[in-house]
Amino acid sequence: MQKINKNVVLALLSLTSLVFLLFQLYYYKFYLSQKNGAAFSKVRGSQSGQDSTRWHVVKKFLGAISSHNIPVYLIDPLILGLIDKDIEQIRSSPDGPSPECKYFCAPRDFTTFALLDKTWKHEVGLLRTAEKMGFQWLKIVNKDPRLDGLDDLSGVEIPLHYIFKLASHAIHLVVFYERSGNYLWHGPLRLKQHMDRKFVPFRKLHFGRYPGAYEKPELLLVSIDDLKVQIPKNPSSFLEEISHSRFLECRYREARAFFQLYPDDGSLDAVEFRKKAKSLLHLAALTLNNLGVKFWLSSGTCLGWYRQCNVIPHSKDVDLGIFIRDYKSDIIPAFQKAGLPLKHKFGKVEDSLELSFQGEGDVKLDIFFFYEEDDHIWNGGTQAKSGKKFKYLFPKFTLCWTEFVDLKVHVPCETLQYVEANYGPDWKVPVKTWDWKSSPSNVQHNGVWPVDEWDDVIQIY
Amino acid sequence: MDEWKPNPAIKPHKKRSWYLAWKYKLMNQRALRKLCQTGAVLFLLVTVIVNIKLILDTRRAAYEEEEESAQDYDDEMLNVEVPRHPVSNKKVLDVEVYSSRSKVYVAVDGTTVLEDEAREQGRGIHVIVLNQATGHVMAKRVFDTYSPHEDEAMVLFLNMVARGRILIFTIKDEGSFHLKDTAKNALKSLGSQVAPFLSWRDMWTFVGKKGGEVYGEKHAKSPALSTWGDPVLLKTEVHLTSVEDAECHWPDTELNRRRKRFCSKVEGYGSVCSCKDPTPIEFNPDPLKDNKVFDVPVAVIAGNRPNYLYRMLRSLLSAQGVNPQMITVFIDGYYEEPMDVVELFGLSGIQHTPISIKNARVSQHYKASLTATFNLFPDAKFAVVLEEDLDISVDFFSFLSQSIHLLEEDESLYCISAWNDQGYEHTAEDPSLLYRVETMPGLGWVLRKSLYKDELEPKWPTPEKLWDWDMWMRMPEQRKGRECIIPDISRSYHFGIVGLNMNGYFHEAYFKKHKFNTVPNVQLKNVESLRKDAYETEIHRLLGEAEVLDHRKNPCEDSFVPDTEGRIYVMFIKMEQEADFTTWTQLAKCLHIWDLDVRGNHKGLWRLFRKKNHFLVVGVPASPYSSKKPSSVTPIYMEPPAKEEGAAAAVPVVAAAEQT
């Protein structure tokens, strides 16, 4: 009895386990195929049908666009990546017929195009044409950020994104706006409550998770896969731009609240200083951009941006940060050439480097170099008379674009942590007396420079 | 599973030692077997559990993914579903109208759409127009028919209202004193029985459909001259018609869709909403060849004068070379009707929450508008600034296109303005002629971005300073000796007669007779001579050619200037120092030109036309051109009338100067 019982139970269990095992296998396969839809299952078989659908949808869309004379250009990272591989060939024979559908048939869910806002007007016409062609469309509008900084202006909402869907493919049309600072901006894609969340798999969109800032691209008209389309002249640098294009809007509302609490200094001195600081920042940005050195707003300038969207009038200097890995020896000569003489140089490239340039009318440009460690980033300070070294610690951060005094510049994306590290939790309260050796909440003593190095690491002009 | 737990009392054995050994052996074996069995069972169990877990996990992951797929993209603000107005199928509106000495009100279905009990205000006949299909208020006006001419305005307005609309009338205080027969007849034709007999201090309410039935009328006669009629309250019902009946049947085009939206909301714009022959809302004027201002943004500064805005935008959009895409209308306040007008023309409009009061409010509105303009058009080097009470000349953009390069190249220029303060019918003649002047006229002008961004914006007067933006811009601290270019014949016309610093009398005296160019495509002459140094050469040439007038005659008399045409004349007036405008002001007064402050001067020189002759006035000895005065000529001195009057006149000077 017992034996039989045992065997039966064992057999039963093995069976169940086997069933489960099979089920698991099946489910795993099913799950995988669902997840990587395009990449997995379409390698063979139904491929050509799907591919040509994409091509056809793009062709139809371009047809609708050109019938309304709307100049769009291709910004799809996937296709631009493919194009970039053959860019020489495409450039040299812009009209050559394509033997095979190489680019627009590549497996993907979307094709992304860009549109400059100022180059079009007839939205209604385009949408109607698209509808006639069988497209379903979704339009995403939002506030106009160019009016955000202004007290109490309420403009009409502006279109930020359009999605045109036909069959299994969708076109994502990103609207770019020109903004002060000579750059292009696109907005984030945010769905309002009544919108269809399943219209397309929004997560897979390449643009729209965050707002983005771009240089104005030069365009090139090419013919690929028998379609005429504009692309950025230099796809690889455009692709590079995409990867760190995230844009932060200044916190205008908070800035307004700040000025309610602490009214702005409207004195002539303040106006003058702001004007000088602005032109110094413009000059510095121009110089560093020409060198290709990435920089960001640091210390007081960063605080000014974050807290009040403006230069702090009593700050008396302009502060920039640069990663030491981006250091170039021609930074100093470049600034001198731009009319900004070196005022002092503390530290050395290996340790605590800091440069100071004399701007027009007593406004100083401080450039701090930042050193990256495993879990933090720091920059150094040096007291000239004692040779004492200081260290300012920051949590790790990445860089985002923003607009400041009509300039497109970088700021740490994690601005709050950055500002709090530097100015402590009370950064919202203006402080007029500031000692760079003791006031910052992230300052540490870092020993003293050896006397024999002083000539090198403490240079004052 | 309990079933095959080893039985502790299994098979007793005889030999203890053997038994023990065997038992151990057996137990070892058994332990092994047991171990195997338990192991297998455990393994199976774990497999099962893991499988179940896996299934559940993937299920959940897949589900969550679906859920979240758009979560990142959700709007942060939880948009509270806007409560839609319940689509009322109600066919009847309850209307209540009240008329009394000190208060009037109108309520439609319990909602007060008009209430006025302010003292010293709102006297006369209040008129409300309702949409006959929706019951929405389409227009609200008050005509002070106690005062002259207001009844004419009312008749004009009533004529513009489309047939079928519902009209509601009520009198506050007094509405009959200047209600002439034409107006009374107009009211009678609407169905009013009382209107022809309305008299002093009567109270009156009336509800009727234009060209249709009368819904009610009530009247209370004033018993005596010194008293008012008793308050009257009219309660009545209005039957709504269907939407189709209330709308015109224009062909379905994009333009007509805009028109339809507009016409179903507001009234009082005349033929634009005419069913039969609506006036166009798109103008397509001829494009300008080589238009240098096609990409220059145009900021239209507006308040709540939608009828003005309508007239202004019509003329602006009809000007040759206009680029509607560059036009932004900035409305000071959340007024619906101006926005409706903007949308009618397919332009973009921006509303501005009012900050501060009166002049400071206008000033803040200007600042926000200018900043926004340069934000919206970051490429622009200039902006055209217009106001809602201006007519725009057909060659406005042509005028700017021909002169804008000067503003770009000549640092000594402050602005280009379309307005000549001294350009009246009798003092302006040449549409192709331009001047340089030290005053900033405004009223349609071009602002350089660098001037605004670098100089004006940072120190723009703050809201608590109750300053006028234009007076501030004219201050030497801002102007810094720079000049504006203006045409002899203005390219804009100031038609507004209601405004912050404006009234009918003032408009009649200073603006009505202003000359306005209506000739298209005027080729400006000698634009290059407007540059700083070239202009001096030009002035010297003019003065060299000019004939000196007879200084013994009275300059106010017409005979002061000979009856010629096309000549150049010069006269010299006394001007002790740069700021001595005593004689000039008197001369301006008698010439009936702008005399409220000094305008249109260039280094102590004024240029205008008299009897079609170019007429130059030089202030001696302050002007550097005094050297051109023949030694025999004594500059004319004109005394201000009397001290007190001069002091009294100083008040309107400030008030009036603010306007332009």
Coordinates of C-alpha atoms in Angstrom, one line a residue, chain A residues 2-3 5-6 9-10 13-14 16-21 23-24 27-28 31 34-35 117-121 124 128 141-156 178-183 188-194 197-198 200-210 216 266 268 271 275 278 403 406, chain B residues 1 3-5 33 37 40-41 43-45 47-48 50-52 54-55 58-59 61-62 65-81 252 254 257 282 324-325 330 334 339 343 346 348-355 365 367-369 371-379 449 453-455 457-459:
Chain A
Q2 CA 2.7 2.4 1.1
K3 CA 4.8 1.6 -1.8
N5 CA 1.2 5.3 -2.6
K6 CA 4.7 6.5 -2.7
V9 CA 2.7 10.4 -5.5
L10 CA 6.2 10.5 -7.0
L13 CA 4.7 15.1 -8.8
S14 CA 7.1 14.5 -11.6
T16 CA 3.2 18.2 -12.6
S17 CA 6.8 19.4 -12.5
L18 CA 7.2 18.4 -16.1
V19 CA 4.1 20.2 -17.1
F20 CA 5.3 23.3 -15.3
L21 CA 8.7 23.0 -16.9
F23 CA 4.8 25.7 -19.5
Q24 CA 7.7 27.7 -18.3
Y27 CA 5.8 31.1 -21.5
Y28 CA 9.4 32.3 -21.6
Y31 CA 7.2 36.6 -23.2
Q34 CA 6.3 39.8 -27.2
K35 CA 9.0 42.0 -25.6
D117 CA 7.8 76.2 -35.8
K118 CA 8.4 79.4 -37.7
T119 CA 8.5 77.7 -41.1
W120 CA 4.9 76.7 -41.1
K121 CA 1.4 77.8 -40.4
V124 CA -5.3 72.7 -40.1
R128 CA -6.9 67.4 -42.8
V141 CA 0.2 71.1 -26.8
N142 CA 1.4 72.9 -23.8
K143 CA 2.4 76.3 -22.4
D144 CA 4.8 78.4 -24.3
P145 CA 8.0 78.4 -22.3
R146 CA 9.2 81.5 -24.0
L147 CA 6.5 83.4 -22.2
D148 CA 7.0 81.6 -18.9
G149 CA 9.6 83.9 -17.6
L150 CA 7.3 86.8 -17.9
D151 CA 5.1 87.9 -15.2
D152 CA 1.5 86.9 -15.9
L153 CA 1.5 86.6 -19.6
S154 CA -0.7 83.9 -20.8
G155 CA -0.4 83.0 -24.4
V156 CA -2.1 80.4 -26.4
E178 CA 13.8 79.0 -31.7
R179 CA 14.7 80.6 -28.4
S180 CA 16.8 83.4 -27.1
G181 CA 20.3 82.2 -27.1
N182 CA 20.3 81.1 -30.7
Y183 CA 19.2 77.5 -30.2
P188 CA 8.4 67.4 -23.4
L189 CA 5.6 65.0 -24.4
R190 CA 3.0 65.0 -21.6
L191 CA -0.4 63.4 -22.1
K192 CA -3.4 65.1 -20.8
Q193 CA -5.9 63.1 -19.0
H194 CA -8.4 62.6 -21.7
R197 CA -2.5 56.3 -23.5
K198 CA -2.3 53.4 -25.9
V200 CA 1.2 54.4 -29.6
P201 CA 3.8 52.9 -27.2
F202 CA 4.9 56.3 -26.0
R203 CA 7.8 54.8 -24.0
K204 CA 9.6 53.9 -27.2
L205 CA 9.6 57.4 -28.5
H206 CA 13.1 58.9 -28.8
F207 CA 12.0 62.5 -28.2
G208 CA 9.7 63.8 -25.5
R209 CA 10.7 62.2 -22.3
Y210 CA 12.4 65.5 -21.5
K216 CA 20.3 74.9 -35.4
G266 CA 16.8 97.9 -9.0
L268 CA 21.7 101.6 -11.1
V271 CA 21.6 97.1 -13.4
K275 CA 24.8 94.0 -17.8
K278 CA 25.9 89.1 -18.9
E403 CA 18.7 79.2 -20.9
D406 CA 19.8 84.8 -23.5
Chain B
M1 CA 3.9 13.0 2.8
E3 CA 2.7 8.4 5.1
W4 CA 6.2 7.3 4.4
K5 CA 7.8 8.7 7.5
R33 CA 16.6 6.5 0.4
Q37 CA 13.0 10.8 -1.6
A40 CA 13.3 14.7 -4.9
V41 CA 10.2 16.0 -3.3
F43 CA 13.2 19.7 -5.7
L44 CA 9.9 19.2 -7.3
L45 CA 8.3 21.5 -4.8
T47 CA 10.4 23.8 -9.2
V48 CA 6.7 24.2 -8.8
V50 CA 9.6 28.9 -8.8
N51 CA 7.5 28.3 -11.8
I52 CA 4.5 29.8 -10.2
L54 CA 8.0 33.2 -12.5
I55 CA 4.6 33.2 -14.1
T58 CA 6.2 38.0 -15.8
R59 CA 2.5 38.5 -15.7
A61 CA 5.8 42.9 -15.2
A62 CA 3.9 42.8 -18.5
E65 CA 4.6 47.8 -18.4
E66 CA 1.3 48.3 -20.1
E67 CA 0.1 50.4 -17.2
E68 CA 3.2 52.5 -17.1
S69 CA 3.8 52.7 -20.7
A70 CA 2.6 56.2 -20.8
Q71 CA 3.1 57.1 -17.2
D72 CA 6.3 59.1 -17.8
Y73 CA 4.5 61.1 -20.3
D74 CA 1.6 62.0 -18.1
D75 CA 0.9 65.6 -17.5
E76 CA 2.1 66.5 -14.1
M77 CA -0.9 68.6 -13.4
L78 CA -3.9 66.4 -12.7
N79 CA -6.2 68.1 -15.1
V80 CA -9.5 68.2 -13.3
E81 CA -12.1 67.5 -15.9
D252 CA -17.6 76.0 -45.2
E254 CA -11.4 77.9 -42.8
R257 CA -15.3 78.9 -39.7
E282 CA -8.4 88.2 -45.3
P324 CA 0.5 88.2 -40.5
Q325 CA 2.7 85.5 -38.9
F330 CA -0.9 91.8 -26.5
Y334 CA -8.3 88.8 -19.5
M339 CA -9.2 88.0 -28.1
E343 CA -8.8 85.1 -33.5
G346 CA -6.3 84.3 -37.4
S348 CA -2.0 85.2 -32.3
G349 CA -2.9 87.0 -29.1
I350 CA -1.4 87.0 -25.6
Q351 CA -3.2 88.1 -22.5
H352 CA -1.5 89.9 -19.7
T353 CA -2.6 89.9 -16.1
P354 CA -2.8 93.6 -15.2
I355 CA -0.1 94.8 -12.9
H365 CA 2.1 96.0 -20.2
K367 CA 7.5 96.0 -21.0
A368 CA 6.0 92.5 -20.9
S369 CA 4.9 92.8 -24.5
T371 CA 10.1 91.3 -23.8
A372 CA 7.7 88.6 -25.0
T373 CA 8.1 89.8 -28.6
F374 CA 11.9 89.4 -28.5
N375 CA 11.5 86.1 -26.8
L376 CA 9.1 84.8 -29.4
F377 CA 11.2 86.0 -32.2
P378 CA 14.8 85.6 -30.9
D379 CA 16.2 86.3 -34.4
K449 CA 16.4 95.0 -30.0
K453 CA 17.7 94.5 -24.2
D454 CA 20.8 96.4 -23.2
E455 CA 19.4 99.7 -22.1
E457 CA 14.6 96.6 -20.3
P458 CA 17.0 96.4 -17.3
K459 CA 16.0 99.7 -15.9

